[in-house]
Coordinates of N, CA and C in Angstrom, one line a residue:
M145 N 140.6 111.0 94.6 CA 139.8 111.1 95.9 C 139.6 112.7 96.0
P146 N 137.8 112.6 96.1 CA 136.9 113.9 96.3 C 137.4 115.0 97.3
S147 N 137.5 115.4 96.9 CA 137.7 116.7 98.2 C 136.8 116.8 99.4
A148 N 136.8 117.3 100.4 CA 136.0 117.7 101.7 C 134.8 118.3 101.0
K149 N 134.8 119.5 100.1 CA 133.7 120.1 99.7 C 133.2 119.5 99.3
V150 N 133.3 118.6 97.9 CA 132.8 117.5 97.0 C 131.9 116.8 97.3
L151 N 132.6 116.4 98.9 CA 131.9 115.4 99.7 C 130.6 115.7 100.5
E152 N 130.8 116.9 100.8 CA 129.7 117.6 101.8 C 128.8 118.2 100.6
Q153 N 128.8 118.4 99.5 CA 127.8 118.6 98.5 C 127.3 117.6 98.1
K154 N 127.8 116.6 98.6 CA 127.0 115.0 98.0 C 126.1 114.7 99.1
K155 N 126.9 114.8 100.6 CA 126.3 114.7 101.1 C 124.7 115.4 101.4
Q156 N 124.7 116.6 101.2 CA 123.6 117.9 101.2 C 122.8 117.1 100.0
Q157 N 123.2 116.8 98.9 CA 122.4 116.5 98.2 C 121.4 115.2 98.4
V158 N 121.9 114.2 99.0 CA 122.0 113.0 99.7 C 120.5 113.5 100.4
S159 N 120.8 114.4 101.2 CA 120.0 114.6 102.5 C 118.5 115.5 101.9
Q160 N 118.5 116.1 101.1 CA 117.8 116.7 100.5 C 116.7 115.8 99.7
I161 N 117.4 114.9 99.0 CA 116.5 113.8 98.1 C 115.7 112.8 99.5
S162 N 116.8 112.6 100.1 CA 115.3 111.6 100.9 C 114.8 112.3 101.8
E163 N 114.8 113.8 101.9 CA 113.5 114.4 102.9 C 112.6 114.7 102.3
K164 N 112.8 114.8 100.3 CA 111.9 114.7 99.4 C 111.1 113.5 99.5
I165 N 111.5 112.7 99.3 CA 111.5 111.2 99.4 C 109.9 110.9 100.9
G166 N 110.9 111.4 102.0 CA 110.2 111.4 103.1 C 108.9 111.7 103.0
A167 N 108.7 113.0 102.5 CA 107.5 114.0 102.4 C 106.6 113.6 101.7
S168 N 107.4 112.7 100.8 CA 106.1 112.4 99.8 C 105.1 111.4 99.4
L169 N 103.9 111.3 98.8 CA 103.2 110.5 98.8 C 103.6 108.9 98.2
A170 N 103.9 109.8 97.0 CA 104.3 108.8 95.8 C 105.3 109.3 94.5
G171 N 106.2 108.1 94.5 CA 107.0 108.8 93.1 C 107.5 107.6 92.3
V172 N 108.0 108.2 91.0 CA 108.4 107.3 90.3 C 109.8 107.6 89.6
L173 N 110.5 106.5 89.2 CA 112.1 106.2 88.7 C 111.7 106.3 87.1
V174 N 112.1 106.9 86.3 CA 111.9 106.7 84.9 C 113.4 106.7 84.2
D175 N 113.4 105.9 83.4 CA 115.4 106.2 82.2 C 114.6 107.4 81.3
F176 N 115.2 108.1 81.2 CA 115.1 109.8 80.0 C 115.9 109.4 79.1
N177 N 116.6 108.3 78.6 CA 117.4 108.5 78.0 C 116.9 108.6 76.2
G178 N 117.1 109.3 75.5 CA 116.9 109.5 74.1 C 115.9 110.6 74.3
T179 N 115.3 111.6 75.4 CA 114.6 112.8 75.4 C 115.1 113.4 74.8
T180 N 114.2 114.1 73.5 CA 114.8 115.5 73.3 C 114.5 116.6 74.7
V181 N 115.3 117.8 74.3 CA 115.3 118.7 75.2 C 113.7 119.7 74.9
A182 N 113.2 119.4 73.9 CA 112.1 120.3 73.6 C 110.9 119.3 74.5
D183 N 111.2 118.1 74.0 CA 110.0 116.7 75.2 C 110.1 116.9 76.3
D184 N 111.7 116.7 77.2 CA 111.8 117.1 78.4 C 111.1 118.3 79.0
T185 N 111.2 119.6 78.2 CA 110.7 121.0 78.3 C 109.6 121.0 78.9
K186 N 108.4 119.8 78.2 CA 106.7 119.7 77.5 C 106.7 119.2 79.2
L187 N 107.9 117.7 79.0 CA 107.4 117.4 80.6 C 107.2 117.6 81.4
R188 N 108.3 118.8 81.9 CA 108.7 119.3 83.5 C 107.4 120.4 83.4
A189 N 106.9 120.9 82.4 CA 105.9 122.2 82.8 C 104.4 121.2 83.2
D190 N 104.5 120.3 82.5 CA 103.2 119.4 83.2 C 103.4 118.9 84.4
L191 N 104.7 118.4 84.6 CA 104.6 118.1 86.2 C 104.5 119.2 86.9
R192 N 105.4 120.7 86.7 CA 105.0 121.3 87.4 C 103.5 121.5 87.7
K193 N 102.8 121.7 86.6 CA 101.5 122.1 86.8 C 101.1 121.6 87.5
N194 N 101.3 120.3 88.0 CA 100.6 119.3 88.7 C 101.3 119.2 90.1
D195 N 102.1 119.8 90.7 CA 102.7 119.9 91.6 C 103.7 118.9 92.0
V196 N 104.2 118.0 91.0 CA 105.4 116.7 91.0 C 106.6 117.8 90.7
Y197 N 107.6 117.2 91.7 CA 108.9 117.5 91.9 C 109.6 116.4 90.8
Y198 N 110.2 116.9 89.7 CA 110.7 116.2 89.1 C 112.7 116.5 89.1
A199 N 113.7 115.6 88.7 CA 115.1 116.0 89.0 C 116.1 114.5 88.4
V200 N 116.8 115.2 87.9 CA 117.7 114.0 86.9 C 118.7 113.8 88.1
V201 N 118.4 112.5 88.9 CA 119.8 112.5 89.6 C 120.5 111.2 89.4
K202 N 121.8 111.3 90.2 CA 123.0 110.2 90.0 C 122.7 109.1 90.6
N203 N 122.7 108.1 90.0 CA 122.1 106.9 90.8 C 123.0 106.7 91.9
T204 N 124.4 106.8 92.0 CA 124.9 106.5 93.4 C 124.0 107.7 94.5
L205 N 123.7 108.8 94.2 CA 123.2 109.6 95.3 C 121.9 108.9 95.9
L206 N 120.9 108.5 94.7 CA 119.8 107.8 94.8 C 120.0 106.6 95.7
K207 N 121.1 105.7 95.5 CA 121.1 104.3 96.3 C 121.8 105.0 97.7
R208 N 122.3 105.7 97.8 CA 122.6 106.6 99.3 C 121.2 107.0 99.8
A209 N 120.3 107.4 99.0 CA 119.1 108.0 99.8 C 118.3 106.9 99.9
F210 N 118.5 105.6 99.2 CA 117.3 104.8 99.6 C 117.9 104.0 100.8
A211 N 119.5 103.8 100.7 CA 119.8 103.0 102.0 C 119.0 102.8 103.5
G212 N 119.0 102.0 103.4 CA 118.6 101.5 104.8 C 116.8 102.3 105.3
T213 N 116.2 102.3 104.0 CA 114.8 102.6 104.3 C 113.6 101.3 103.3
A214 N 113.0 101.3 103.4 CA 112.2 100.6 102.8 C 112.0 100.7 101.1
L215 N 112.0 101.9 100.9 CA 112.6 101.7 99.6 C 114.2 101.2 98.7
E216 N 115.1 100.7 99.9 CA 116.3 100.3 99.1 C 116.0 99.1 98.1
S217 N 115.1 98.4 97.6 CA 114.8 97.2 96.8 C 114.8 98.3 95.5
L218 N 114.9 99.2 95.1 CA 114.4 100.4 94.5 C 116.1 100.2 93.8
S219 N 116.7 100.3 94.3 CA 118.2 100.2 94.2 C 119.0 99.7 92.9
E220 N 117.7 98.6 92.9 CA 118.3 97.1 91.2 C 117.8 97.9 90.5
V221 N 117.4 99.2 90.1 CA 116.8 99.6 88.9 C 117.6 100.4 88.6
L222 N 118.7 101.1 89.2 CA 119.4 101.8 89.0 C 120.4 102.2 88.4
E223 N 120.3 101.9 87.0 CA 121.5 101.5 85.5 C 121.1 102.9 85.0
G224 N 121.9 103.0 84.3 CA 121.4 104.0 83.4 C 121.4 105.1 83.6
T225 N 120.7 106.3 82.7 CA 120.0 107.5 83.0 C 118.9 107.4 83.8
T226 N 118.9 108.3 84.5 CA 117.7 108.3 86.3 C 117.2 109.2 86.3
A227 N 116.0 109.9 86.7 CA 115.3 111.0 86.8 C 114.2 110.8 88.0
I228 N 113.9 111.2 88.5 CA 112.4 110.9 89.8 C 112.0 111.9 90.0
A229 N 110.5 111.1 89.6 CA 109.2 112.3 89.7 C 108.6 111.9 91.0
I230 N 108.2 112.9 92.1 CA 107.4 113.0 93.5 C 106.8 113.8 93.7
S231 N 105.5 113.6 94.1 CA 104.6 114.4 94.7 C 104.1 114.2 95.9
A232 N 103.9 115.1 96.7 CA 103.7 115.9 98.1 C 102.2 115.8 98.4
T233 N 101.2 115.6 97.2 CA 100.4 116.2 97.2 C 99.2 115.0 96.5
D234 N 99.7 114.3 95.9 CA 98.6 113.5 94.7 C 99.7 112.2 94.9
Y235 N 98.7 111.3 94.9 CA 99.5 109.6 94.8 C 99.5 109.2 92.8
V236 N 98.5 109.8 92.2 CA 98.3 109.2 90.8 C 99.0 110.1 89.6
A237 N 99.3 111.7 90.0 CA 100.1 112.8 89.1 C 101.3 111.8 88.6
P238 N 102.3 111.5 89.5 CA 103.7 111.3 88.8 C 103.3 110.2 88.1
A239 N 102.8 109.0 88.5 CA 102.6 108.1 87.5 C 101.6 107.9 86.1
K240 N 101.0 108.9 86.3 CA 100.0 109.1 85.1 C 100.7 109.8 84.3
I241 N 101.4 111.0 84.4 CA 102.3 112.2 83.7 C 103.2 111.0 82.8
L242 N 104.2 110.8 84.2 CA 105.2 109.7 83.2 C 104.9 108.5 82.3
S243 N 103.9 108.1 82.6 CA 103.5 106.9 82.2 C 102.7 107.1 80.5
E244 N 101.8 108.5 80.6 CA 101.3 108.6 79.7 C 102.3 109.3 78.8
F245 N 103.8 109.9 79.0 CA 105.1 110.7 78.4 C 105.6 109.2 77.7
A246 N 105.8 108.1 78.3 CA 106.5 106.8 78.3 C 105.6 106.4 76.8
E247 N 104.5 106.1 76.9 CA 103.7 105.4 76.0 C 103.7 106.4 74.5
K248 N 104.4 107.2 74.6 CA 104.4 108.9 73.4 C 105.6 108.5 72.9
H249 N 107.0 107.9 74.2 CA 108.5 108.2 73.3 C 109.1 106.9 74.0
K250 N 109.5 106.0 73.2 CA 109.5 104.9 73.5 C 110.7 104.5 74.1
D251 N 111.8 105.3 73.5 CA 113.1 105.2 74.8 C 112.9 105.9 76.4
F252 N 111.6 106.5 76.5 CA 111.5 107.0 77.9 C 110.8 106.0 78.5
K253 N 111.4 105.1 79.4 CA 111.1 103.8 80.0 C 110.8 104.3 81.8
V254 N 109.3 103.6 82.4 CA 109.0 103.8 83.5 C 110.0 102.7 84.4
K255 N 110.9 102.7 85.3 CA 111.6 101.4 86.0 C 111.3 100.8 87.3
G256 N 110.4 102.1 88.0 CA 109.9 101.5 89.4 C 109.2 102.7 90.2
G257 N 108.5 102.6 90.9 CA 107.5 103.6 91.7 C 107.8 103.5 93.1
F258 N 106.8 104.3 93.8 CA 106.6 104.0 95.3 C 105.3 104.8 96.0
I259 N 104.8 104.2 96.7 CA 103.5 104.9 97.7 C 103.9 104.6 98.7
D260 N 103.6 105.8 99.7 CA 103.8 106.0 101.3 C 104.7 105.0 101.3
G261 N 106.2 105.5 101.0 CA 107.3 105.0 102.0 C 107.7 103.4 101.2
E262 N 106.7 102.6 100.6 CA 106.8 101.2 100.2 C 106.7 101.2 98.5
V263 N 107.8 100.0 98.2 CA 108.2 99.9 97.0 C 106.9 99.4 95.8
I264 N 106.6 100.0 95.0 CA 105.2 99.0 93.8 C 106.0 98.8 92.9
S265 N 105.1 97.3 92.0 CA 105.6 97.0 91.0 C 105.3 97.6 90.0
L266 N 105.8 97.6 88.5 CA 105.7 98.1 87.5 C 104.1 98.5 87.4
D267 N 103.3 97.0 87.5 CA 102.0 96.7 87.3 C 101.6 97.7 88.4
K268 N 101.6 98.3 89.2 CA 100.9 99.1 90.1 C 101.5 100.1 89.6
V269 N 102.3 100.8 89.2 CA 102.6 101.7 88.2 C 101.7 102.5 87.6
D270 N 101.3 100.7 86.7 CA 100.7 101.2 85.4 C 99.0 101.6 85.5
E271 N 98.8 100.8 86.8 CA 97.6 100.9 87.3 C 97.2 102.3 88.2
L272 N 98.3 102.8 88.7 CA 98.1 104.1 89.2 C 97.9 105.1 87.9
A273 N 98.3 104.8 87.1 CA 98.5 106.1 85.8 C 96.9 105.5 85.0
K274 N 96.3 104.4 85.2 CA 95.1 104.8 84.6 C 93.9 105.3 85.4
L275 N 94.2 105.6 86.9 CA 93.1 106.2 87.7 C 92.9 107.6 87.1
P276 N 91.7 107.9 87.4 CA 91.3 109.0 86.9 C 92.1 110.0 87.8
S277 N 92.2 111.5 87.6 CA 93.0 112.4 88.5 C 92.0 112.9 89.4
K278 N 92.9 113.7 90.6 CA 92.4 114.0 91.3 C 91.2 115.0 91.3
E279 N 90.8 115.6 90.4 CA 90.1 116.7 90.5 C 88.4 115.9 89.7
V280 N 88.9 114.9 88.7 CA 87.6 113.5 88.4 C 87.4 113.1 89.0
L281 N 88.2 112.3 90.4 CA 87.7 111.6 91.7 C 86.5 112.4 92.2
L282 N 87.1 113.9 92.6 CA 86.2 114.6 93.7 C 85.1 115.0 93.0
A283 N 84.8 115.1 91.5 CA 83.7 115.5 90.9 C 82.6 114.4 91.0
T284 N 83.5 113.3 90.7 CA 82.8 111.9 90.9 C 81.7 111.8 92.1
V285 N 83.0 112.3 93.2 CA 82.1 112.0 94.7 C 81.0 112.8 94.6
A286 N 81.4 114.1 94.1 CA 80.2 115.3 94.7 C 79.1 115.0 94.2
A287 N 79.6 114.5 92.8 CA 78.0 114.1 92.1 C 77.1 113.1 92.5
A288 N 78.1 112.0 93.3 CA 77.4 110.8 93.8 C 76.5 111.6 95.2
F289 N 77.5 112.3 95.7 CA 76.2 113.1 96.8 C 75.2 113.6 96.2
Q290 N 75.6 114.4 95.5 CA 74.3 115.3 95.1 C 73.1 114.6 94.5
A291 N 73.6 113.8 93.7 CA 72.0 112.9 93.2 C 71.0 112.8 93.6
P292 N 71.3 111.9 95.1 CA 70.2 111.8 95.7 C 69.3 113.1 96.3
M293 N 70.0 114.1 96.6 CA 69.2 115.8 97.2 C 68.6 116.0 95.7
A294 N 69.3 115.8 94.4 CA 68.9 116.4 93.2 C 67.5 115.5 93.1
S295 N 67.4 114.2 93.1 CA 65.9 113.6 93.0 C 65.0 113.8 94.2
F296 N 65.6 114.0 95.1 CA 64.4 115.0 96.1 C 63.9 115.9 95.9
A297 N 65.2 116.7 95.5 CA 64.1 118.2 95.3 C 63.4 118.2 94.2
R298 N 63.8 117.2 93.0 CA 62.8 117.2 92.0 C 61.1 116.7 92.1
A299 N 61.4 115.6 93.1 CA 60.1 114.7 93.7 C 59.2 115.9 94.4
V300 N 60.1 117.0 95.3 CA 59.2 117.7 95.9 C 58.7 119.2 94.6
K301 N 59.5 119.5 94.0 CA 58.7 120.2 92.9 C 58.0 119.7 91.8
A302 N 57.7 118.8 91.8 CA 56.7 117.7 91.1 C 55.6 117.5 91.6
I303 N 55.9 117.3 93.3 CA 54.7 117.0 94.2 C 53.9 118.7 94.1
S304 N 54.7 119.7 94.4 CA 54.2 121.0 94.6 C 53.6 121.4 93.2
E305 N 53.9 121.1 92.1 CA 53.3 121.5 91.0 C 51.6 120.9 90.8
K306 N 51.9 119.7 91.2 CA 50.7 118.8 91.0 C 49.7 119.3 92.4
E307 N 49.9 119.8 93.6 CA 48.7 120.3 94.1 C 48.0 121.2 94.1
P308 N 48.2 121.9 93.1 CA 46.8 122.9 92.6 C 46.2 122.2 91.8
E309 N 46.1 121.3 91.0 CA 45.3 120.4 90.3 C 44.6 119.4 91.1
A310 N 45.1 118.7 92.5 CA 44.8 118.1 93.6 C 43.6 118.5 94.0
A311 N 43.9 119.8 94.5 CA 42.9 120.1 95.5 C 41.4 120.5 94.5
P312 N 41.3 121.1 93.7 CA 40.0 121.2 92.6 C 39.6 119.9 92.5
A313 N 40.3 118.3 92.3 CA 39.6 117.0 92.3 C 39.3 116.8 93.8
A314 N 39.5 117.1 94.6 CA 39.3 116.8 96.1 C 37.8 117.8 96.0
E315 N 37.5 118.8 95.8 CA 36.5 119.7 95.8 C 35.2 118.8 95.2
E316 N 35.8 118.3 93.8 CA 34.5 117.7 93.2 C 34.4 116.5 93.8
T317 N 35.0 115.7 94.3 CA 34.8 114.3 95.1 C 34.2 114.7 96.3
A318 N 34.5 115.7 96.8 CA 33.1 116.1 97.9 C 32.0 116.8 97.5
A319 N 31.7 117.1 96.9 CA 30.1 117.8 96.1 C 29.5 116.9 95.9
P320 N 29.8 115.5 95.1 CA 28.9 115.1 94.9 C 28.3 114.1 96.5
A321 N 29.3 113.9 97.3 CA 29.0 113.6 98.6 C 27.9 114.4 99.0
E322 N 27.8 115.6 99.1 CA 27.1 116.5 100.1 C 26.0 116.2 99.0
E323 N 25.5 116.2 97.9 CA 24.0 116.4 97.2 C 23.5 114.7 97.8
A324 N 24.5 113.8 97.8 CA 23.9 112.7 98.0 C 23.6 112.6 99.2
A325 N 23.7 112.9 100.2 CA 23.2 113.4 101.9 C 21.8 113.7 101.6
P326 N 21.7 115.0 101.2 CA 20.4 115.5 101.0 C 19.2 114.8 100.4
A327 N 19.4 113.9 99.5 CA 18.7 113.4 99.2 C 18.3 111.9 99.7
E328 N 19.1 111.4 100.4 CA 18.7 110.4 101.3 C 17.7 110.8 102.6
A329 N 18.1 111.7 103.0 CA 17.2 112.7 104.0 C 15.7 112.9 103.6
A330 N 15.6 113.1 102.3 CA 14.9 113.7 101.6 C 13.5 112.4 101.9
P331 N 13.7 110.9 101.6 CA 12.9 110.1 101.4 C 12.7 110.0 102.8
A332 N 13.5 110.0 103.9 CA 13.1 109.9 105.1 C 12.0 110.7 105.7
E333 N 12.0 111.9 105.5 CA 10.8 113.0 105.9 C 9.7 112.8 105.1
E334 N 9.6 112.2 104.0 CA 8.4 111.8 103.0 C 7.3 111.0 103.8
P335 N 7.7 110.0 104.6 CA 7.1 108.8 105.3 C 6.6 109.6 106.4
A336 N 7.2 110.5 106.8 CA 7.1 111.2 107.8 C 5.7 112.1 108.2
A337 N 5.4 112.8 106.8 CA 4.3 113.1 106.3 C 3.0 112.7 105.9
E338 N 2.8 111.6 105.9 CA 2.0 110.9 105.5 C 1.2 110.2 106.7

């Protein structure tokens, strides 16, 4: 039977995991069996760079953290080696990074995932992994907002560049009209002279 000190440590670990999961937007569970130390180090660096918390956790601790929550059904996938990746700032990063890693490493497998405290299927995890990153999405939105303004600016510039050419054309059309008016007046004066 484990000592009281060990039980207290495990309770603290469960509490910490529960807090991290509760504060997260999204998370992914993986089986990291067969991953080399070098590959794991690179994976962890990529996850850290994207503000994703990643930890190897005992299945029993995760089961206790999931107990009584909407994530309890994830307990079904908790067999073998398990690591969890959680992000409090990005919905896509954990799924994207881990799915790309799994494609390159045959023993590394995605087990399940969640978004906003709700379990999602492996198909949804794959869909998330295929979405562009947050930066790409923001750039796309900014470009969409900028396009109408840029078009308007180009149109105004084109109009302003054409105005100096349009002014002489207006003077040229006005000049023949002035010349035509005295010509009409002249024949009217001639009959008066007779």
